[in-house]
CSV table of C-alpha atoms in Angstrom, one decimal:
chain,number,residue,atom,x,y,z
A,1,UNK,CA,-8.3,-10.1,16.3
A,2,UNK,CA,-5.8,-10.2,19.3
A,3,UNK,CA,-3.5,-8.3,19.2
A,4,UNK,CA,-0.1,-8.4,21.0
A,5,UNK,CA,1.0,-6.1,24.1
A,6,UNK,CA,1.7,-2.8,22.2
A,7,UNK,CA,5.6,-3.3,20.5
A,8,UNK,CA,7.7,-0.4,20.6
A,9,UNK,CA,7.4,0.5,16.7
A,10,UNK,CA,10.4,1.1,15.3
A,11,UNK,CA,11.5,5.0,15.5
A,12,UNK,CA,11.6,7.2,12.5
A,13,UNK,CA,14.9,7.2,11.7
A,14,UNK,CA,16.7,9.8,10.2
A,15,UNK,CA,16.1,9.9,6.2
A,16,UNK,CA,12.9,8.0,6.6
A,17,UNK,CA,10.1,9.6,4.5
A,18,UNK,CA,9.1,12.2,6.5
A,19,UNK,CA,5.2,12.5,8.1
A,20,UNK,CA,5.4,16.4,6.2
A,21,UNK,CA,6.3,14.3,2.6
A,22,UNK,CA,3.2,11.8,2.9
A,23,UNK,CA,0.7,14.4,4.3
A,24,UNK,CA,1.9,16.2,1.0
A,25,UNK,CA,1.4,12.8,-0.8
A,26,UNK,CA,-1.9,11.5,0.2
A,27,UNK,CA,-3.3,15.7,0.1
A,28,UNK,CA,-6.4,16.1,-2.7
A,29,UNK,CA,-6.9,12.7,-2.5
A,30,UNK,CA,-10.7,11.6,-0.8
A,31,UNK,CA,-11.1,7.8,0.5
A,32,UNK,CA,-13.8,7.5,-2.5
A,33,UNK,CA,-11.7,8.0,-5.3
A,34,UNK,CA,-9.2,5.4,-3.5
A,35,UNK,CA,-11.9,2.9,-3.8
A,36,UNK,CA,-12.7,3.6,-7.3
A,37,UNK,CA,-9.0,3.5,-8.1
A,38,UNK,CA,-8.9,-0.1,-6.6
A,39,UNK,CA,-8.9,-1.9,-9.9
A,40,UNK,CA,-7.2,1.0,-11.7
A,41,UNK,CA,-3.8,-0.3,-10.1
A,42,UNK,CA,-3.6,-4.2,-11.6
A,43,UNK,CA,-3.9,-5.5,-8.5
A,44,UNK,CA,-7.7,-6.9,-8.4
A,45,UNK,CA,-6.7,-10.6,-9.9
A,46,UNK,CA,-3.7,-11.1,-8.1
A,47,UNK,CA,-4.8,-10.7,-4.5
A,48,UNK,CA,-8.3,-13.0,-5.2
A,49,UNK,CA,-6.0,-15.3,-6.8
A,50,UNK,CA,-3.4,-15.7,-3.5
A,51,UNK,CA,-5.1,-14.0,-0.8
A,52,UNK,CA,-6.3,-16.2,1.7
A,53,UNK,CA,-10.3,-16.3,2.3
A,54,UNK,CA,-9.9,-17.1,5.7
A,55,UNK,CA,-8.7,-15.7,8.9
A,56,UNK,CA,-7.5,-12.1,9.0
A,57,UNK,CA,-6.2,-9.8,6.2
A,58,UNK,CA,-3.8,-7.0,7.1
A,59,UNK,CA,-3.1,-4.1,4.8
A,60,UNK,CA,0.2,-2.6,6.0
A,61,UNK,CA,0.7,0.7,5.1
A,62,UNK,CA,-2.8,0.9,3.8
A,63,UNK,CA,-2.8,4.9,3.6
A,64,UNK,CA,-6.4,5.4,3.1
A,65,UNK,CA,-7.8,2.5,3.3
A,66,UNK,CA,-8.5,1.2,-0.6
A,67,UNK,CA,-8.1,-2.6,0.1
A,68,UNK,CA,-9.1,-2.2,3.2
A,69,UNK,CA,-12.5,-1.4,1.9
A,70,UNK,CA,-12.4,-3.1,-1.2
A,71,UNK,CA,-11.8,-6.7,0.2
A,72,UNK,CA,-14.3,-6.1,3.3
A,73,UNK,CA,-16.7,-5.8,0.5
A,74,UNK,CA,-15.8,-8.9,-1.2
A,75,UNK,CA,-16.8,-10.4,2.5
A,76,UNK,CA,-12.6,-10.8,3.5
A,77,UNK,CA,-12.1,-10.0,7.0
A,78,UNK,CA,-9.6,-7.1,5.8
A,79,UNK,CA,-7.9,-4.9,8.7
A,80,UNK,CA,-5.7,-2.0,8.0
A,81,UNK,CA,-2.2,-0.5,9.9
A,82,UNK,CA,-1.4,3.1,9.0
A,83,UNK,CA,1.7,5.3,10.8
A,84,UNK,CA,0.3,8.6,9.2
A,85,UNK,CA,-2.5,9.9,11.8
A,86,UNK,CA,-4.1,12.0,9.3
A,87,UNK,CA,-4.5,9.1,6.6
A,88,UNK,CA,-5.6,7.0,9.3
A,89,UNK,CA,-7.9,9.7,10.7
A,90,UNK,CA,-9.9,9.8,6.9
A,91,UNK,CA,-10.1,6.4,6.5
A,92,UNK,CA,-12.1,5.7,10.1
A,93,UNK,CA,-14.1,8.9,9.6
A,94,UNK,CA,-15.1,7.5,6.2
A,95,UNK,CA,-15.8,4.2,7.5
A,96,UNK,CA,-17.8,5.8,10.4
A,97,UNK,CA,-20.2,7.7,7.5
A,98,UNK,CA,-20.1,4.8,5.4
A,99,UNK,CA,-19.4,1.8,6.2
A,100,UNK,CA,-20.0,1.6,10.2
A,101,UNK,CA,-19.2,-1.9,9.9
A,102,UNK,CA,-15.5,-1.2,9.2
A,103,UNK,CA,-15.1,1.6,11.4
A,104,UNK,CA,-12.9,-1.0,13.4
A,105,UNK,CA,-10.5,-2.2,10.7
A,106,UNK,CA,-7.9,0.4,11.3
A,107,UNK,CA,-5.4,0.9,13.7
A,108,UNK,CA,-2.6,3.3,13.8
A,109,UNK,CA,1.0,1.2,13.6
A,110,UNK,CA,4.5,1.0,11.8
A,111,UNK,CA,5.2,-2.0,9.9
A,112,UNK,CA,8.2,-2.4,11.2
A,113,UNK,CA,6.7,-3.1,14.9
A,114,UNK,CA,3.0,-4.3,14.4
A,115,UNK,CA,0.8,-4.9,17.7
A,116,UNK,CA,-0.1,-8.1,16.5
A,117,UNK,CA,1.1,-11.7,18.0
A,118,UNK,CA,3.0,-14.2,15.9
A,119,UNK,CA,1.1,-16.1,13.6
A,120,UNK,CA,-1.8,-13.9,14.1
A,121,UNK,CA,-2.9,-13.4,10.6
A,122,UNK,CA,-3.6,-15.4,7.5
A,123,UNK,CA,-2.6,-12.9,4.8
A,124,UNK,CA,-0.5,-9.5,4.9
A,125,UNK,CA,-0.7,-7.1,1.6
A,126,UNK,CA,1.7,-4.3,1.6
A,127,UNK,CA,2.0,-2.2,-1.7
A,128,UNK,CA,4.6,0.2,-2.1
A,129,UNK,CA,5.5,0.6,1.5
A,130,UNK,CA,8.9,-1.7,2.2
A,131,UNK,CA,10.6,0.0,-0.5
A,132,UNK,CA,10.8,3.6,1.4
A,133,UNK,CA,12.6,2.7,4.8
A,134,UNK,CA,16.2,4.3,4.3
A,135,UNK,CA,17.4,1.1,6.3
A,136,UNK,CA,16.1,-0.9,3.5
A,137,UNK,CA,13.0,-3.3,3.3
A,138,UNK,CA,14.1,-6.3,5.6
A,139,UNK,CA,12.9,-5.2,8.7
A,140,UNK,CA,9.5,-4.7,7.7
A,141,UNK,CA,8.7,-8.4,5.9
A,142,UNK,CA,10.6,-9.9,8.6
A,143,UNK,CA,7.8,-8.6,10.9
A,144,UNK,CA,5.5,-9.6,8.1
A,145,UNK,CA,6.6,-13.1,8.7
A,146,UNK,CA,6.6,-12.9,12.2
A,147,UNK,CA,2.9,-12.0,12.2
A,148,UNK,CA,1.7,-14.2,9.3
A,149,UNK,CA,0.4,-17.8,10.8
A,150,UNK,CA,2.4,-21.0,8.9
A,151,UNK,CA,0.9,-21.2,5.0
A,152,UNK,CA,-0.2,-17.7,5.1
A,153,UNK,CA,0.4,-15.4,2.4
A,154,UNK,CA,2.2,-12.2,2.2
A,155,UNK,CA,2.2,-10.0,-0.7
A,156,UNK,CA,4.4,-7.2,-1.1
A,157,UNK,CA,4.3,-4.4,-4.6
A,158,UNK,CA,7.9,-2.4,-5.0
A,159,UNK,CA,8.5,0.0,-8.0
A,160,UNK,CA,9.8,-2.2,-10.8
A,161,UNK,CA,13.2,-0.4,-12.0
A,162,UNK,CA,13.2,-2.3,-15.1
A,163,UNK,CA,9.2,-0.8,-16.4
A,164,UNK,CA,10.9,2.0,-15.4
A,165,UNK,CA,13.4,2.1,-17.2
A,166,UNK,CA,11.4,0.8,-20.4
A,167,UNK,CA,9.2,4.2,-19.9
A,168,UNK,CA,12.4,6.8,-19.5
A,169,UNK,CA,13.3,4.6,-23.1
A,170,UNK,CA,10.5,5.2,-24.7
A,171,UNK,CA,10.2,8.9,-23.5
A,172,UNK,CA,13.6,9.6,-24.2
A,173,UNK,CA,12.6,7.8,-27.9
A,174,UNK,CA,9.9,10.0,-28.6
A,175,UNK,CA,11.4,13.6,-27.8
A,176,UNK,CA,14.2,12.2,-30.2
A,177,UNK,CA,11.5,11.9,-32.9
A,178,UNK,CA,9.6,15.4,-32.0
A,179,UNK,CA,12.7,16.9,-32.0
A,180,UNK,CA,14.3,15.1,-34.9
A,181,UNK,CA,11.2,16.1,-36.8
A,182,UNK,CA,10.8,19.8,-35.9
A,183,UNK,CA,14.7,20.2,-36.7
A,184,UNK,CA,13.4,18.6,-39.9
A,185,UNK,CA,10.8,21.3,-40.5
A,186,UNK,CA,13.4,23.8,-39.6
A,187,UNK,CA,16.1,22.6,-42.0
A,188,UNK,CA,13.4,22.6,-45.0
């Protein structure tokens, strides 16, 4: 992979998740149970369906690594960016134990400035990343585009607003029903 003279990231702006909130975030959780969470998420079918098998992979935002991993092993050539140091930091060191092989894939970055030349790459995965930047998510997938080569794929996961509102529905629906049936009880 070539990678570009190192681009100025962009800086944390003010309101932008803090490197306190995601060490808080990513805390009791080990690069093995990532991994075994890889097909937990939904995911599995939809990046063999539209990732790329050629060229280079990048997992923005990969956090600890679970596609990262989980692709490498399906033989994609699957690299990994990561801003938090300590994430980061886990994911080579579990790599280096076991997986030596991949002990390269990772390399400390913002998605908003990746170290990579245009057109480098053939597919770009980021899940639950763009949606976080206080400035919104533009900047970021316009560097995905700028890094992706012409016909590569980029795939990007957000929180859907609309499952969640379905779930605060149905929550809010069932303590209607507890509650309507313990006043029930009550009344009798």
């Amino acid at each position: 992979m070539q990678l570009a003279p190192t681009r100025k990231a962009a800086s944390s702006a003010a309101g932008d998740p803090s490197d306190a909130e995601w060490q808080a975030f990513w805390h009791g959780h080990g690069v093995d149970s990532e991994i075994a969470m890889a097909d937990f998420y939904g995911l599995r079918h939809v990046l063999l369906k539209f990732l790329p098998r050629h060229g280079t992979v990048l997992e923005a935002g990969c956090g600890l690594g679970r596609y990262v991993f989980y692709l490498r092993g399906l033989g994609v050539r699957a690299i990994g960016c990561e801003r938090l140091l300590s994430a980061l930091s886990a994911a080579r060191g579990w790599a280096q134990r076991e997986r030596p092989e991949s002990a390269d894939a990772f390399s400390a970055a913002d998605v908003r400035g990746l170290p990579f030349r245009d057109g480098a790459l053939s597919g770009y995965i980021s899940l639950g990343v763009v949606e976080h930047f206080p400035e919104g998510p533009e900047g970021a997938i316009r560097e995905a585009f700028r890094v992706l080569e012409a016909g590569g794929v980029a795939l990007f996961e957000v929180p859907n607003a609309r499952a969640l509102d379905g779930y605060v529905h149905r929550s809010k629906h069932a303590l209607a029903t507890v509650v309507g049936r313990a006043r029930a009880r009550a009344d009798s």
